[in-house]
């Protein structure tokens, strides 16, 4: 079983819609969760971090965490074509302060 | 967040040669840096943890004699790919943990092509 799983997509949404990206993880003791955005040919850039159960909002982005279900998601409201990218879910592994990344979900926002 | 630079941004080399990639933390001192590799259409895979003042810690399956890591100072870590072969062609990215957090900030990456 992979430690961090994401649907590879592509997820296609129309401009202005809500994009919902999902991620599950296997390590129950993980405490830190991150969403990164990666444009083609570029390195990942941090969008959100979340540490507690519930929702965390930052502008058009909302991260949701449910530790009991080992599930973390990212909602993007009012999606724009510039949001088209690969979104990587990352989980901090308890030992060694390392991040484990999911394979990423490709998001395409169509104008 | 941390500001991280990498040099070079891309490099093309012949098979059998060695290539050095630099990673610099520009706005604060980092005792730890991470090196990742990303093959096309795949996710980031952690190769090793670079530790200032001590040996790097390599992930399982990563050859430490092939991928030499030197954390020369609190702002600089280098990755040397020795005797590079075409299968080493990849996107190499370093990251720096944020100050007093476990968030990681990535450098712009180095694209290595081995002919």
mmCIF file of N, CA, C and O in Angstrom, chain A residues 43-102:
data_model
loop_
_atom_site.group_PDB
_atom_site.id
_atom_site.type_symbol
_atom_site.label_atom_id
_atom_site.label_comp_id
_atom_site.label_asym_id
_atom_site.label_seq_id
_atom_site.Cartn_x
_atom_site.Cartn_y
_atom_site.Cartn_z
ATOM 1 N N UNK A 43 9.485 23.523 -10.048
ATOM 2 C CA UNK A 43 9.505 22.821 -8.766
ATOM 3 C C UNK A 43 8.225 23.122 -7.989
ATOM 4 O O UNK A 43 7.505 24.072 -8.304
ATOM 5 N N UNK A 44 7.904 22.326 -6.984
ATOM 6 C CA UNK A 44 6.663 22.535 -6.233
ATOM 7 C C UNK A 44 6.701 23.824 -5.414
ATOM 8 O O UNK A 44 7.746 24.227 -4.896
ATOM 9 N N UNK A 45 5.540 24.448 -5.291
ATOM 10 C CA UNK A 45 5.403 25.607 -4.425
ATOM 11 C C UNK A 45 4.306 25.323 -3.405
ATOM 12 O O UNK A 45 3.263 24.748 -3.728
ATOM 13 N N UNK A 46 4.548 25.724 -2.184
ATOM 14 C CA UNK A 46 3.625 25.440 -1.098
ATOM 15 C C UNK A 46 2.350 26.263 -1.236
ATOM 16 O O UNK A 46 2.401 27.469 -1.438
ATOM 17 N N UNK A 47 1.214 25.591 -1.110
ATOM 18 C CA UNK A 47 -0.074 26.282 -1.104
ATOM 19 C C UNK A 47 -0.623 26.359 0.306
ATOM 20 O O UNK A 47 -1.018 27.423 0.777
ATOM 21 N N UNK A 48 -0.696 25.213 0.966
ATOM 22 C CA UNK A 48 -1.333 25.157 2.274
ATOM 23 C C UNK A 48 -0.643 24.117 3.146
ATOM 24 O O UNK A 48 -0.148 23.106 2.657
ATOM 25 N N UNK A 49 -0.661 24.365 4.421
ATOM 26 C CA UNK A 49 -0.302 23.354 5.404
ATOM 27 C C UNK A 49 -1.463 23.232 6.371
ATOM 28 O O UNK A 49 -2.181 24.214 6.622
ATOM 29 N N UNK A 50 -1.672 22.044 6.913
ATOM 30 C CA UNK A 50 -2.745 21.852 7.881
ATOM 31 C C UNK A 50 -2.305 20.803 8.889
ATOM 32 O O UNK A 50 -1.668 19.813 8.534
ATOM 33 N N UNK A 51 -2.645 21.064 10.145
ATOM 34 C CA UNK A 51 -2.160 20.217 11.219
ATOM 35 C C UNK A 51 -3.284 19.657 12.094
ATOM 36 O O UNK A 51 -3.113 18.643 12.765
ATOM 37 N N UNK A 52 -4.443 20.344 12.088
ATOM 38 C CA UNK A 52 -5.544 19.948 12.972
ATOM 39 C C UNK A 52 -6.747 19.529 12.145
ATOM 40 O O UNK A 52 -6.944 20.011 11.024
ATOM 41 N N UNK A 53 -7.561 18.675 12.724
ATOM 42 C CA UNK A 53 -8.799 18.269 12.060
ATOM 43 C C UNK A 53 -9.675 19.478 11.759
ATOM 44 O O UNK A 53 -9.705 20.444 12.522
ATOM 45 N N UNK A 54 -10.352 19.416 10.626
ATOM 46 C CA UNK A 54 -11.250 20.496 10.263
ATOM 47 C C UNK A 54 -10.783 21.195 9.000
ATOM 48 O O UNK A 54 -10.069 20.632 8.194
ATOM 49 N N UNK A 55 -11.243 22.421 8.852
ATOM 50 C CA UNK A 55 -10.952 23.203 7.655
ATOM 51 C C UNK A 55 -9.984 24.325 7.956
ATOM 52 O O UNK A 55 -9.978 24.890 9.045
ATOM 53 N N UNK A 56 -9.193 24.642 6.952
ATOM 54 C CA UNK A 56 -8.306 25.798 7.019
ATOM 55 C C UNK A 56 -8.416 26.531 5.695
ATOM 56 O O UNK A 56 -8.216 25.935 4.646
ATOM 57 N N UNK A 57 -8.753 27.810 5.778
ATOM 58 C CA UNK A 57 -9.007 28.579 4.566
ATOM 59 C C UNK A 57 -7.917 29.616 4.347
ATOM 60 O O UNK A 57 -7.435 30.255 5.295
ATOM 61 N N UNK A 58 -7.537 29.792 3.083
ATOM 62 C CA UNK A 58 -6.569 30.826 2.708
ATOM 63 C C UNK A 58 -6.946 31.295 1.316
ATOM 64 O O UNK A 58 -6.635 30.635 0.326
ATOM 65 N N UNK A 59 -7.651 32.415 1.265
ATOM 66 C CA UNK A 59 -8.082 32.930 -0.026
ATOM 67 C C UNK A 59 -9.056 31.983 -0.694
ATOM 68 O O UNK A 59 -10.058 31.588 -0.106
ATOM 69 N N UNK A 60 -8.761 31.590 -1.913
ATOM 70 C CA UNK A 60 -9.640 30.675 -2.642
ATOM 71 C C UNK A 60 -9.416 29.212 -2.270
ATOM 72 O O UNK A 60 -10.117 28.329 -2.753
ATOM 73 N N UNK A 61 -8.433 28.959 -1.443
ATOM 74 C CA UNK A 61 -8.064 27.586 -1.094
ATOM 75 C C UNK A 61 -8.581 27.215 0.300
ATOM 76 O O UNK A 61 -8.486 28.002 1.237
ATOM 77 N N UNK A 62 -9.099 26.003 0.415
ATOM 78 C CA UNK A 62 -9.491 25.448 1.705
ATOM 79 C C UNK A 62 -8.947 24.035 1.810
ATOM 80 O O UNK A 62 -9.213 23.192 0.941
ATOM 81 N N UNK A 63 -8.155 23.801 2.849
ATOM 82 C CA UNK A 63 -7.676 22.450 3.132
ATOM 83 C C UNK A 63 -8.569 21.843 4.204
ATOM 84 O O UNK A 63 -9.000 22.539 5.127
ATOM 85 N N UNK A 64 -8.842 20.568 4.055
ATOM 86 C CA UNK A 64 -9.673 19.851 5.017
ATOM 87 C C UNK A 64 -8.925 18.607 5.475
ATOM 88 O O UNK A 64 -8.357 17.885 4.653
ATOM 89 N N UNK A 65 -8.938 18.374 6.782
ATOM 90 C CA UNK A 65 -8.228 17.238 7.344
ATOM 91 C C UNK A 65 -9.154 16.422 8.233
ATOM 92 O O UNK A 65 -9.860 16.972 9.072
ATOM 93 N N UNK A 66 -9.106 15.114 8.037
ATOM 94 C CA UNK A 66 -9.835 14.191 8.890
ATOM 95 C C UNK A 66 -8.877 13.065 9.263
ATOM 96 O O UNK A 66 -8.665 12.132 8.489
ATOM 97 N N UNK A 67 -8.307 13.172 10.437
ATOM 98 C CA UNK A 67 -7.283 12.209 10.843
ATOM 99 C C UNK A 67 -7.889 10.834 11.100
ATOM 100 O O UNK A 67 -7.230 9.811 10.887
ATOM 101 N N UNK A 68 -9.110 10.790 11.569
ATOM 102 C CA UNK A 68 -9.743 9.498 11.834
ATOM 103 C C UNK A 68 -9.895 8.694 10.537
ATOM 104 O O UNK A 68 -9.696 7.473 10.512
ATOM 105 N N UNK A 69 -10.202 9.380 9.473
ATOM 106 C CA UNK A 69 -10.360 8.731 8.171
ATOM 107 C C UNK A 69 -9.068 8.750 7.358
ATOM 108 O O UNK A 69 -9.024 8.185 6.252
ATOM 109 N N UNK A 70 -8.034 9.398 7.896
ATOM 110 C CA UNK A 70 -6.730 9.511 7.220
ATOM 111 C C UNK A 70 -6.911 10.095 5.830
ATOM 112 O O UNK A 70 -6.466 9.533 4.813
ATOM 113 N N UNK A 71 -7.534 11.244 5.828
ATOM 114 C CA UNK A 71 -7.973 11.873 4.583
ATOM 115 C C UNK A 71 -7.706 13.367 4.663
ATOM 116 O O UNK A 71 -7.991 14.012 5.668
ATOM 117 N N UNK A 72 -7.145 13.890 3.583
ATOM 118 C CA UNK A 72 -6.935 15.342 3.502
ATOM 119 C C UNK A 72 -7.342 15.789 2.100
ATOM 120 O O UNK A 72 -7.106 15.065 1.121
ATOM 121 N N UNK A 73 -7.972 16.935 2.022
ATOM 122 C CA UNK A 73 -8.439 17.399 0.724
ATOM 123 C C UNK A 73 -8.106 18.874 0.539
ATOM 124 O O UNK A 73 -7.779 19.583 1.492
ATOM 125 N N UNK A 74 -8.198 19.306 -0.710
ATOM 126 C CA UNK A 74 -7.980 20.711 -1.051
ATOM 127 C C UNK A 74 -9.111 21.149 -1.969
ATOM 128 O O UNK A 74 -9.364 20.504 -2.989
ATOM 129 N N UNK A 75 -9.777 22.219 -1.573
ATOM 130 C CA UNK A 75 -10.827 22.804 -2.408
ATOM 131 C C UNK A 75 -10.304 24.109 -2.986
ATOM 132 O O UNK A 75 -9.716 24.927 -2.268
ATOM 133 N N UNK A 76 -10.526 24.288 -4.266
ATOM 134 C CA UNK A 76 -10.160 25.539 -4.920
ATOM 135 C C UNK A 76 -11.442 26.163 -5.447
ATOM 136 O O UNK A 76 -12.095 25.615 -6.350
ATOM 137 N N UNK A 77 -11.809 27.286 -4.862
ATOM 138 C CA UNK A 77 -13.019 27.977 -5.298
ATOM 139 C C UNK A 77 -12.710 28.907 -6.456
ATOM 140 O O UNK A 77 -11.582 29.379 -6.609
ATOM 141 N N UNK A 78 -13.746 29.174 -7.261
ATOM 142 C CA UNK A 78 -13.593 30.098 -8.387
ATOM 143 C C UNK A 78 -12.338 29.743 -9.191
ATOM 144 O O UNK A 78 -11.452 30.583 -9.412
ATOM 145 N N UNK A 79 -12.283 28.511 -9.627
ATOM 146 C CA UNK A 79 -11.096 28.022 -10.336
ATOM 147 C C UNK A 79 -10.792 28.876 -11.562
ATOM 148 O O UNK A 79 -11.698 29.282 -12.302
ATOM 149 N N UNK A 80 -9.504 29.124 -11.756
ATOM 150 C CA UNK A 80 -9.027 29.910 -12.883
ATOM 151 C C UNK A 80 -8.124 29.053 -13.775
ATOM 152 O O UNK A 80 -7.494 28.110 -13.289
ATOM 153 N N UNK A 81 -8.032 29.394 -15.042
ATOM 154 C CA UNK A 81 -7.123 28.629 -15.916
ATOM 155 C C UNK A 81 -5.696 28.579 -15.372
ATOM 156 O O UNK A 81 -4.992 27.585 -15.579
ATOM 157 N N UNK A 82 -5.294 29.627 -14.658
ATOM 158 C CA UNK A 82 -3.941 29.645 -14.088
ATOM 159 C C UNK A 82 -3.769 28.636 -12.957
ATOM 160 O O UNK A 82 -2.644 28.385 -12.511
ATOM 161 N N UNK A 83 -4.875 28.066 -12.480
ATOM 162 C CA UNK A 83 -4.781 27.017 -11.462
ATOM 163 C C UNK A 83 -4.434 25.666 -12.077
ATOM 164 O O UNK A 83 -4.163 24.705 -11.345
ATOM 165 N N UNK A 84 -4.461 25.581 -13.377
ATOM 166 C CA UNK A 84 -4.136 24.321 -14.062
ATOM 167 C C UNK A 84 -2.696 23.942 -13.748
ATOM 168 O O UNK A 84 -1.752 24.676 -14.070
ATOM 169 N N UNK A 85 -2.530 22.799 -13.106
ATOM 170 C CA UNK A 85 -1.215 22.358 -12.637
ATOM 171 C C UNK A 85 -1.382 20.967 -12.036
ATOM 172 O O UNK A 85 -2.483 20.417 -12.006
ATOM 173 N N UNK A 86 -0.286 20.436 -11.545
ATOM 174 C CA UNK A 86 -0.342 19.192 -10.769
ATOM 175 C C UNK A 86 -0.296 19.556 -9.295
ATOM 176 O O UNK A 86 0.555 20.343 -8.875
ATOM 177 N N UNK A 87 -1.210 18.979 -8.528
ATOM 178 C CA UNK A 87 -1.287 19.270 -7.099
ATOM 179 C C UNK A 87 -0.791 18.061 -6.324
ATOM 180 O O UNK A 87 -1.309 16.952 -6.476
ATOM 181 N N UNK A 88 0.216 18.305 -5.521
ATOM 182 C CA UNK A 88 0.864 17.244 -4.763
ATOM 183 C C UNK A 88 0.453 17.312 -3.300
ATOM 184 O O UNK A 88 0.562 18.365 -2.673
ATOM 185 N N UNK A 89 0.030 16.190 -2.792
ATOM 186 C CA UNK A 89 -0.255 16.058 -1.366
ATOM 187 C C UNK A 89 0.999 15.499 -0.702
ATOM 188 O O UNK A 89 1.634 14.569 -1.233
ATOM 189 N N UNK A 90 1.388 16.064 0.414
ATOM 190 C CA UNK A 90 2.580 15.595 1.117
ATOM 191 C C UNK A 90 2.265 15.410 2.597
ATOM 192 O O UNK A 90 1.534 16.207 3.191
ATOM 193 N N UNK A 91 2.830 14.374 3.162
ATOM 194 C CA UNK A 91 2.580 14.036 4.560
ATOM 195 C C UNK A 91 3.912 13.912 5.276
ATOM 196 O O UNK A 91 4.844 13.290 4.756
ATOM 197 N N UNK A 92 3.987 14.503 6.441
ATOM 198 C CA UNK A 92 5.195 14.389 7.239
ATOM 199 C C UNK A 92 5.221 13.035 7.937
ATOM 200 O O UNK A 92 4.277 12.693 8.639
ATOM 201 N N UNK A 93 6.288 12.311 7.723
ATOM 202 C CA UNK A 93 6.440 11.010 8.357
ATOM 203 C C UNK A 93 7.069 11.216 9.726
ATOM 204 O O UNK A 93 8.024 11.976 9.867
ATOM 205 N N UNK A 94 6.545 10.555 10.699
ATOM 206 C CA UNK A 94 6.938 10.810 12.080
ATOM 207 C C UNK A 94 8.445 10.760 12.287
ATOM 208 O O UNK A 94 9.032 11.572 12.980
ATOM 209 N N UNK A 95 9.106 9.773 11.672
ATOM 210 C CA UNK A 95 10.533 9.619 11.901
ATOM 211 C C UNK A 95 11.324 10.465 10.907
ATOM 212 O O UNK A 95 11.029 10.493 9.741
ATOM 213 N N UNK A 96 12.289 11.208 11.386
ATOM 214 C CA UNK A 96 13.215 11.911 10.512
ATOM 215 C C UNK A 96 12.696 13.170 9.861
ATOM 216 O O UNK A 96 13.370 13.767 9.036
ATOM 217 N N UNK A 97 11.490 13.613 10.223
ATOM 218 C CA UNK A 97 10.980 14.866 9.686
ATOM 219 C C UNK A 97 10.983 14.885 8.171
ATOM 220 O O UNK A 97 11.299 15.871 7.533
ATOM 221 N N UNK A 98 10.623 13.775 7.553
ATOM 222 C CA UNK A 98 10.624 13.674 6.106
ATOM 223 C C UNK A 98 9.218 13.842 5.563
ATOM 224 O O UNK A 98 8.240 13.563 6.235
ATOM 225 N N UNK A 99 9.162 14.306 4.323
ATOM 226 C CA UNK A 99 7.890 14.406 3.625
ATOM 227 C C UNK A 99 7.768 13.261 2.623
ATOM 228 O O UNK A 99 8.719 12.961 1.903
ATOM 229 N N UNK A 100 6.597 12.666 2.586
ATOM 230 C CA UNK A 100 6.289 11.675 1.555
ATOM 231 C C UNK A 100 5.220 12.271 0.662
ATOM 232 O O UNK A 100 4.204 12.771 1.152
ATOM 233 N N UNK A 101 5.445 12.219 -0.618
ATOM 234 C CA UNK A 101 4.546 12.843 -1.578
ATOM 235 C C UNK A 101 3.663 11.816 -2.263
ATOM 236 O O UNK A 101 4.081 10.684 -2.551
ATOM 237 N N UNK A 102 2.447 12.236 -2.542
ATOM 238 C CA UNK A 102 1.610 11.466 -3.425
ATOM 239 C C UNK A 102 2.053 11.681 -4.864
ATOM 240 O O UNK A 102 2.907 12.520 -5.147
#
